[in-house]
Coordinates of C-alpha atoms in Angstrom, one line a residue:
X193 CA 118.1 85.9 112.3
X194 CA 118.2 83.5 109.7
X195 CA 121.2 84.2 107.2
X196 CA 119.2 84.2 104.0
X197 CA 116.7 86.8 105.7
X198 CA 120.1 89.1 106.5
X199 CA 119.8 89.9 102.5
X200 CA 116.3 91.5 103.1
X201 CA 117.9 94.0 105.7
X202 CA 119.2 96.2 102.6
X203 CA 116.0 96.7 102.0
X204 CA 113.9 97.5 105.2
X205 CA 115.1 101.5 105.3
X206 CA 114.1 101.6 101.6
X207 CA 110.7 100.2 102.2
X208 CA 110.5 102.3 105.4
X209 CA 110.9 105.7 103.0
X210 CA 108.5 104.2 100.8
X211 CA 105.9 103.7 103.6
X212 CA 106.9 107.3 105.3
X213 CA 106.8 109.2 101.7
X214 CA 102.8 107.4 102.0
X215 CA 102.6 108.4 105.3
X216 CA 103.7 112.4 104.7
X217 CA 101.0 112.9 101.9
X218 CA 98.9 111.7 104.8
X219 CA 99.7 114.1 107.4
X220 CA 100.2 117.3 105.2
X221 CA 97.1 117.0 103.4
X222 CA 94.7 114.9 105.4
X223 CA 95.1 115.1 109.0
X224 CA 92.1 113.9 110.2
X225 CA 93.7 110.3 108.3
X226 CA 96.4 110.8 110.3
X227 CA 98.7 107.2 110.6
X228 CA 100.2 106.2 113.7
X229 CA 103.5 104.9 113.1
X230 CA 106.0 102.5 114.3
X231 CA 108.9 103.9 116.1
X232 CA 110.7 100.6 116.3
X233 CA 110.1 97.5 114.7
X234 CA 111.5 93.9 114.7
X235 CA 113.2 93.3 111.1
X236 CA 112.7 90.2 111.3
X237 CA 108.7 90.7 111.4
X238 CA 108.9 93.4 109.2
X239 CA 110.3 91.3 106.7
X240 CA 108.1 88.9 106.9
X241 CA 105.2 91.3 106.5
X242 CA 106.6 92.9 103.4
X243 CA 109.0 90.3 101.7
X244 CA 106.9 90.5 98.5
X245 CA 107.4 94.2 98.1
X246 CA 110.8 93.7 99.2
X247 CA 111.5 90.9 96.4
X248 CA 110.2 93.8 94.1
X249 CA 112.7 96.2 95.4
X250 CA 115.7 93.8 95.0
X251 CA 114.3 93.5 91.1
X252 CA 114.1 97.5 90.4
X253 CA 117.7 97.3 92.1
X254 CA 119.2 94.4 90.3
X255 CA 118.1 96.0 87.3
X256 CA 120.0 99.3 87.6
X257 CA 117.4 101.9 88.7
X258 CA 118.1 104.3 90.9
X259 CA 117.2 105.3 94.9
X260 CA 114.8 107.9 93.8
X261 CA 112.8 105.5 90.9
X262 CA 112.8 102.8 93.0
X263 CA 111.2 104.6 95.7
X264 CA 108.7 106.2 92.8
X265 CA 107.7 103.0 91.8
X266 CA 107.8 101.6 95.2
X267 CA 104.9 104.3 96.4
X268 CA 103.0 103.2 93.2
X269 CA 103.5 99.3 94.1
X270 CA 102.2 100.5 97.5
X271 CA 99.2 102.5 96.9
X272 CA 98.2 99.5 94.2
X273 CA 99.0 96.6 96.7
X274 CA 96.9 98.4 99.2
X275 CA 93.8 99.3 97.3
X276 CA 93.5 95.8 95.8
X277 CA 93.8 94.3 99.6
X278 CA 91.6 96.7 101.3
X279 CA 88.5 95.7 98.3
X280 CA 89.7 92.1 99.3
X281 CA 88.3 93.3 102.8
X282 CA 85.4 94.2 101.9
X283 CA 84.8 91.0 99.6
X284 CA 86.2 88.5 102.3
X285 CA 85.2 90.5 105.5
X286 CA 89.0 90.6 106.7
X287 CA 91.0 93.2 107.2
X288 CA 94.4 92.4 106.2
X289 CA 95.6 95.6 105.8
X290 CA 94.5 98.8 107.4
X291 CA 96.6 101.9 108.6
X292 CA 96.6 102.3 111.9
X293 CA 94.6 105.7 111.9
X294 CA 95.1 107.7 115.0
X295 CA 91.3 109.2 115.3
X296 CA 89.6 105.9 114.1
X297 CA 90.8 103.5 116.4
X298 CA 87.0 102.6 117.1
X299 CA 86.0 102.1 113.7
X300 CA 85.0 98.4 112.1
X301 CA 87.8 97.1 110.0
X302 CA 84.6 97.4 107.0
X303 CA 84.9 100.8 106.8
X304 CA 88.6 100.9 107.8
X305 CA 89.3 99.3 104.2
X306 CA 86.7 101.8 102.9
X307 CA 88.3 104.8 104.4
X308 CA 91.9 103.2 103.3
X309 CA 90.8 103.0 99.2
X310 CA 89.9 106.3 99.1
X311 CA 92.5 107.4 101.2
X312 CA 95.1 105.9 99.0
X313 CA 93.5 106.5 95.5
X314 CA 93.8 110.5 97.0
X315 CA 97.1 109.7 97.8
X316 CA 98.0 108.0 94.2
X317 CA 97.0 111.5 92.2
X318 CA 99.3 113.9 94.8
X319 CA 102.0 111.7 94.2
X320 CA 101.8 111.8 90.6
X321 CA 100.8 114.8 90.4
X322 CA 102.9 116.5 87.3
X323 CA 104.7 113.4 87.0
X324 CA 105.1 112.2 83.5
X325 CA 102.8 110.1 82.4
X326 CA 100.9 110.1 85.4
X327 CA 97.9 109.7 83.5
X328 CA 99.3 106.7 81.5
X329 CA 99.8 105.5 84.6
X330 CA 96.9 105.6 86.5
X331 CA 94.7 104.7 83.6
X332 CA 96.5 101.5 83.4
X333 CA 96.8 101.1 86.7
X334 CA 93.1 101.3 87.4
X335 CA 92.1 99.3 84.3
X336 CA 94.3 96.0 85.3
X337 CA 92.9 96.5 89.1
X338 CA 89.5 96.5 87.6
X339 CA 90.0 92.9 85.4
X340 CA 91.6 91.6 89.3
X341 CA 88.1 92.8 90.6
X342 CA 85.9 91.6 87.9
X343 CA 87.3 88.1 89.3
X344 CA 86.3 88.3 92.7
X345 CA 82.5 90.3 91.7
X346 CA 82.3 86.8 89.4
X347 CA 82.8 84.7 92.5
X348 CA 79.7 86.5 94.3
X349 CA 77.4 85.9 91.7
X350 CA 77.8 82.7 91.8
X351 CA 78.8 81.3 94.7
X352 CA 77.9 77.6 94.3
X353 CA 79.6 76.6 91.1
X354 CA 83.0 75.4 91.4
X355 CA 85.3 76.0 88.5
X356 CA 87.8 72.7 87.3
X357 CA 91.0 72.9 88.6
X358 CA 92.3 74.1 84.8
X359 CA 89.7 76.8 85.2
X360 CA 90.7 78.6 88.7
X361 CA 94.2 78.6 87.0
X362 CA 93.8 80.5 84.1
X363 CA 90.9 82.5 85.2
X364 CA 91.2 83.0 88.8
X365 CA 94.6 82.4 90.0
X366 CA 96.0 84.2 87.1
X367 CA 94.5 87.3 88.1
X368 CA 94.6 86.7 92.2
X369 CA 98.0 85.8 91.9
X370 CA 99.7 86.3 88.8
X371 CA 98.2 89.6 87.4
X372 CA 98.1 90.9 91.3
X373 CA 102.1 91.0 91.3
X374 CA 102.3 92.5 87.7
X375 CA 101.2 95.7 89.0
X376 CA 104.5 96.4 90.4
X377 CA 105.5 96.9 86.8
X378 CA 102.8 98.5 85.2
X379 CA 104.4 102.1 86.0
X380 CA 108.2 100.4 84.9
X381 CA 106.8 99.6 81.1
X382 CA 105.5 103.0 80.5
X383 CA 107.8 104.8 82.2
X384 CA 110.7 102.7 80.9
X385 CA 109.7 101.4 77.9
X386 CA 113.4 101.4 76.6
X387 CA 114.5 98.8 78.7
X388 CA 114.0 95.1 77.0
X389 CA 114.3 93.6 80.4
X390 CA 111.5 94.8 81.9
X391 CA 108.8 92.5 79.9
X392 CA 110.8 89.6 81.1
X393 CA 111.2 90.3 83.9
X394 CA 107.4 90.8 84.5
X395 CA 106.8 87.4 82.6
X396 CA 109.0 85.3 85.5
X397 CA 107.2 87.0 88.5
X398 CA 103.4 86.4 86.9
X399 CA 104.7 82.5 87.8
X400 CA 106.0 83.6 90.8
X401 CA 102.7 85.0 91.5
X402 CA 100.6 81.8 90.6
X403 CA 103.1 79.5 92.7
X404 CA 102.3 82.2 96.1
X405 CA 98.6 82.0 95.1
X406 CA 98.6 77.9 94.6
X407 CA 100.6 77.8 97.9
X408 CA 98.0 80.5 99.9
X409 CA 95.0 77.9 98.1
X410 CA 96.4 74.9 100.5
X411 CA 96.4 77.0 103.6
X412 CA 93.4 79.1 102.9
X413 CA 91.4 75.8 102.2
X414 CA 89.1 75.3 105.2
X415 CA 88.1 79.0 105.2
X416 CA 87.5 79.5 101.5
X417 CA 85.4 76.2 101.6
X418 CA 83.4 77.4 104.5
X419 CA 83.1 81.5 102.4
X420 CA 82.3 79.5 98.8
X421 CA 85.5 81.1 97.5
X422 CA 87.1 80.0 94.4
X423 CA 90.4 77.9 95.5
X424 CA 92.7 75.0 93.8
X425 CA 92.7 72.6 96.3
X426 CA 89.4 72.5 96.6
X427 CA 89.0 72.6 93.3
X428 CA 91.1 69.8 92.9
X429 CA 89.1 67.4 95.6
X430 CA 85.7 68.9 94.0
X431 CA 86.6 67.5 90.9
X432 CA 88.6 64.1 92.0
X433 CA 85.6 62.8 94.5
X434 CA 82.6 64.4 93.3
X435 CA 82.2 66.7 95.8
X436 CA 80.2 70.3 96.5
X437 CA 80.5 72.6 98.7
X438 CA 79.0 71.4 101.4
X439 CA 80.7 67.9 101.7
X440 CA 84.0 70.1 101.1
X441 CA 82.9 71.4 104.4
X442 CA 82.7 68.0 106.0
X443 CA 85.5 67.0 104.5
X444 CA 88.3 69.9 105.2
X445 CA 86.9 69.8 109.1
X446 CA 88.1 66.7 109.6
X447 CA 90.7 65.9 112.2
X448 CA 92.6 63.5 109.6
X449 CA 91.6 65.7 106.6
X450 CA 95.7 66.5 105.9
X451 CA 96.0 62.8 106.3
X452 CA 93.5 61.8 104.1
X453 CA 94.0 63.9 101.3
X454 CA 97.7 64.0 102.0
X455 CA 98.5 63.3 97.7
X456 CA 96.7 66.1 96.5
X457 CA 97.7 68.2 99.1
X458 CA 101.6 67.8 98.0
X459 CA 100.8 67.6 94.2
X460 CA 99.2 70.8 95.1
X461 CA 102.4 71.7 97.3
X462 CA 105.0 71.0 94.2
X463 CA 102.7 72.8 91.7
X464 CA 103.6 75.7 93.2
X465 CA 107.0 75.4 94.1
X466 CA 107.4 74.2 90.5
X467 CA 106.1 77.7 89.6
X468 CA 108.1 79.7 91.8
X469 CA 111.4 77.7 90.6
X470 CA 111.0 78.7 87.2
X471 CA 110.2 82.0 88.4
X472 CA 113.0 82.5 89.5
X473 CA 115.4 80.6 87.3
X474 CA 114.1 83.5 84.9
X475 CA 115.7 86.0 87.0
X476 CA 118.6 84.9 87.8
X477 CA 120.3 86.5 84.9
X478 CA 118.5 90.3 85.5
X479 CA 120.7 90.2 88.5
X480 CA 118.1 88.9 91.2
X481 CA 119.5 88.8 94.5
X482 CA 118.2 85.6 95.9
X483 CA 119.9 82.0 94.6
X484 CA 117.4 79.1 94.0
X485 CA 118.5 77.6 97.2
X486 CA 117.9 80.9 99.5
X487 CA 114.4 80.9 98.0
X488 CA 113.8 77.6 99.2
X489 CA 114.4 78.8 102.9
X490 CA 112.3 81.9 102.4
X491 CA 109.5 79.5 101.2
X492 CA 110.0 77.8 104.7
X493 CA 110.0 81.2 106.4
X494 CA 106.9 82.4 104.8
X495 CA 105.0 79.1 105.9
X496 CA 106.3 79.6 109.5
X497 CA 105.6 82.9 109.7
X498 CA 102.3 82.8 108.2
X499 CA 101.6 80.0 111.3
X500 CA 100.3 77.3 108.6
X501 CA 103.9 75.1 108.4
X502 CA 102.0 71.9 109.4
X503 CA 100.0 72.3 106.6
X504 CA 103.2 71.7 104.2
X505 CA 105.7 68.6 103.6
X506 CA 108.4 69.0 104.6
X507 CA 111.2 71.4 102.0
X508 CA 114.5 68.7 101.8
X509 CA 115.5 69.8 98.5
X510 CA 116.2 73.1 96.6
X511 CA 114.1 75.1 94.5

């Protein structure tokens, strides 16, 4: 295991509570739901799975919270995380994440992700049930997921215009990306609106989330060309070479397509490394517990786990 990756292991038992608290609400109050779950897993993989949520984790710790909030705001990160990825399902036809569900092994992953919203919005009001502010919570939880799906409802009505590259920045990206990792603190401002940190804090991983999402653009290319769906690279060559969809198909099947649009590619590449290094210079002083140069190698763990490395120059320098 890779040395950097050792500083996830802290976290894997947390996230494992967080997923079992989840999974409990399950059982005891829908067992027909019921989740199969993994007696033993490789860390390793595991980490790669959930190094975003982890990152999050490492942020409630560094900033002083305790076992039991960062678990509370874990669940809520969670539930959010899930509901906004199984909708992304449905949109997308993938199915990216499902439970494994004991008694619907057979079913389509369609209405696996439909089963899964509803599941997890159920799950959402027992867990905060007579919490305080549980209704401040889910009321501005449920607004900010419904300006991320207002994004992706705009895409399907009109499928055929592609947006400037400026555009899927501030209008797409900032909600697939940025806004989409700002829910992990939607529950932390109202819950703990004392803390000054916290705003901050949020500020530096909205450009982490835009440096992910520009990155996920350049992999996801071919198959967001071929769906019509809104992406920065594609954006980008639209825009450069005059070109709609369909020659964006011709043109991201070819063999020497990497080759041939190798500049935009890496301007692409460093646009969102560039985002992610300011990100997290921003932490650094809320006690983040990654340096610059361990983010680098996650960076190049994410890509090679992910199985889309040859997509990417090579990383020689630090973030």
């Amino acid at each position: 295991m890779e040395k950097f990756i050792k500083k996830f292991e802290v976290f894997v038992d947390i996230y494992k509570d967080i997923e079992n608290t989840v999974f409990d609400i399950i059982d005891n109050n829908f067992p027909l739901m019921a989740i199969k779950r993994a007696d033993n897993i490789n860390k390793e993989n595991y980490i790669a799975n959930n190094y975003l949520s982890m990152i999050f984790l490492g942020i409630y710790k560094g900033i002083g919270l305790s076992y039991d909030k960062i678990i509370f705001y874990g669940v809520i990160n969670y539930i959010a995380r899930g509901i906004v990825t199984c909708a992304d399902n449905l949109f997308d036809q993938e199915h990216k994440f499902n439970f494994d569900y004991k008694k619907l092994s057979n079913t389509s992953p369609r209405a696996k992700s439909t089963f899964s919203i509803i599941l997890l919005q159920n799950v959402l009001d027992i867990f905060l049930e007579q919490k305080v502010n549980s209704m401040d919570i889910k009321k501005e939880l449920f607004n900010e997921l419904f300006a991320i799906g207002l994004v992706e409802a705009e895409e399907e009505e009109d499928k055929d215009k592609i947006l400037s590259p400026k555009d899927i920045i501030e209008k797409v990206n900032f909600y697939r990306g940025s806004r989409l990792l700002g829910i992990a603190f939607i529950a932390l401002l109202i819950v703990e609106k004392k803390n000054k940190k916290i705003e901050k804090i949020k500020t530096a991983v909205l450009k982490m989330g835009m440096g992910l999402q520009l990155l996920d653009d350049i992999s996801d290319i071919g198959i967001d060309v071929k769906c019509k769906k809104r992406n920065y690279l594609a954006s980008v060559l639209a825009y450069s070479y005059s070109l709609n969809y369909e020659q964006l198909k011709i043109e991201t099947a070819l063999q020497n397509f990497k080759e041939k649009y190798k500049k935009e590619i890496e301007l692409s590449y460093e646009e969102g490394l560039d985002y992610i290094r300011k990100s997290i210079k921003s932490l650094a002083p809320f006690g983040f517990f990654m340096s610059a140069s361990e983010l680098d190698k996650l960076v190049n763990f994410i890509i090679k786990s992910r199985q889309f490395e040859e997509f990417f120059p090579k990383q020689n320098k630090e973030l």
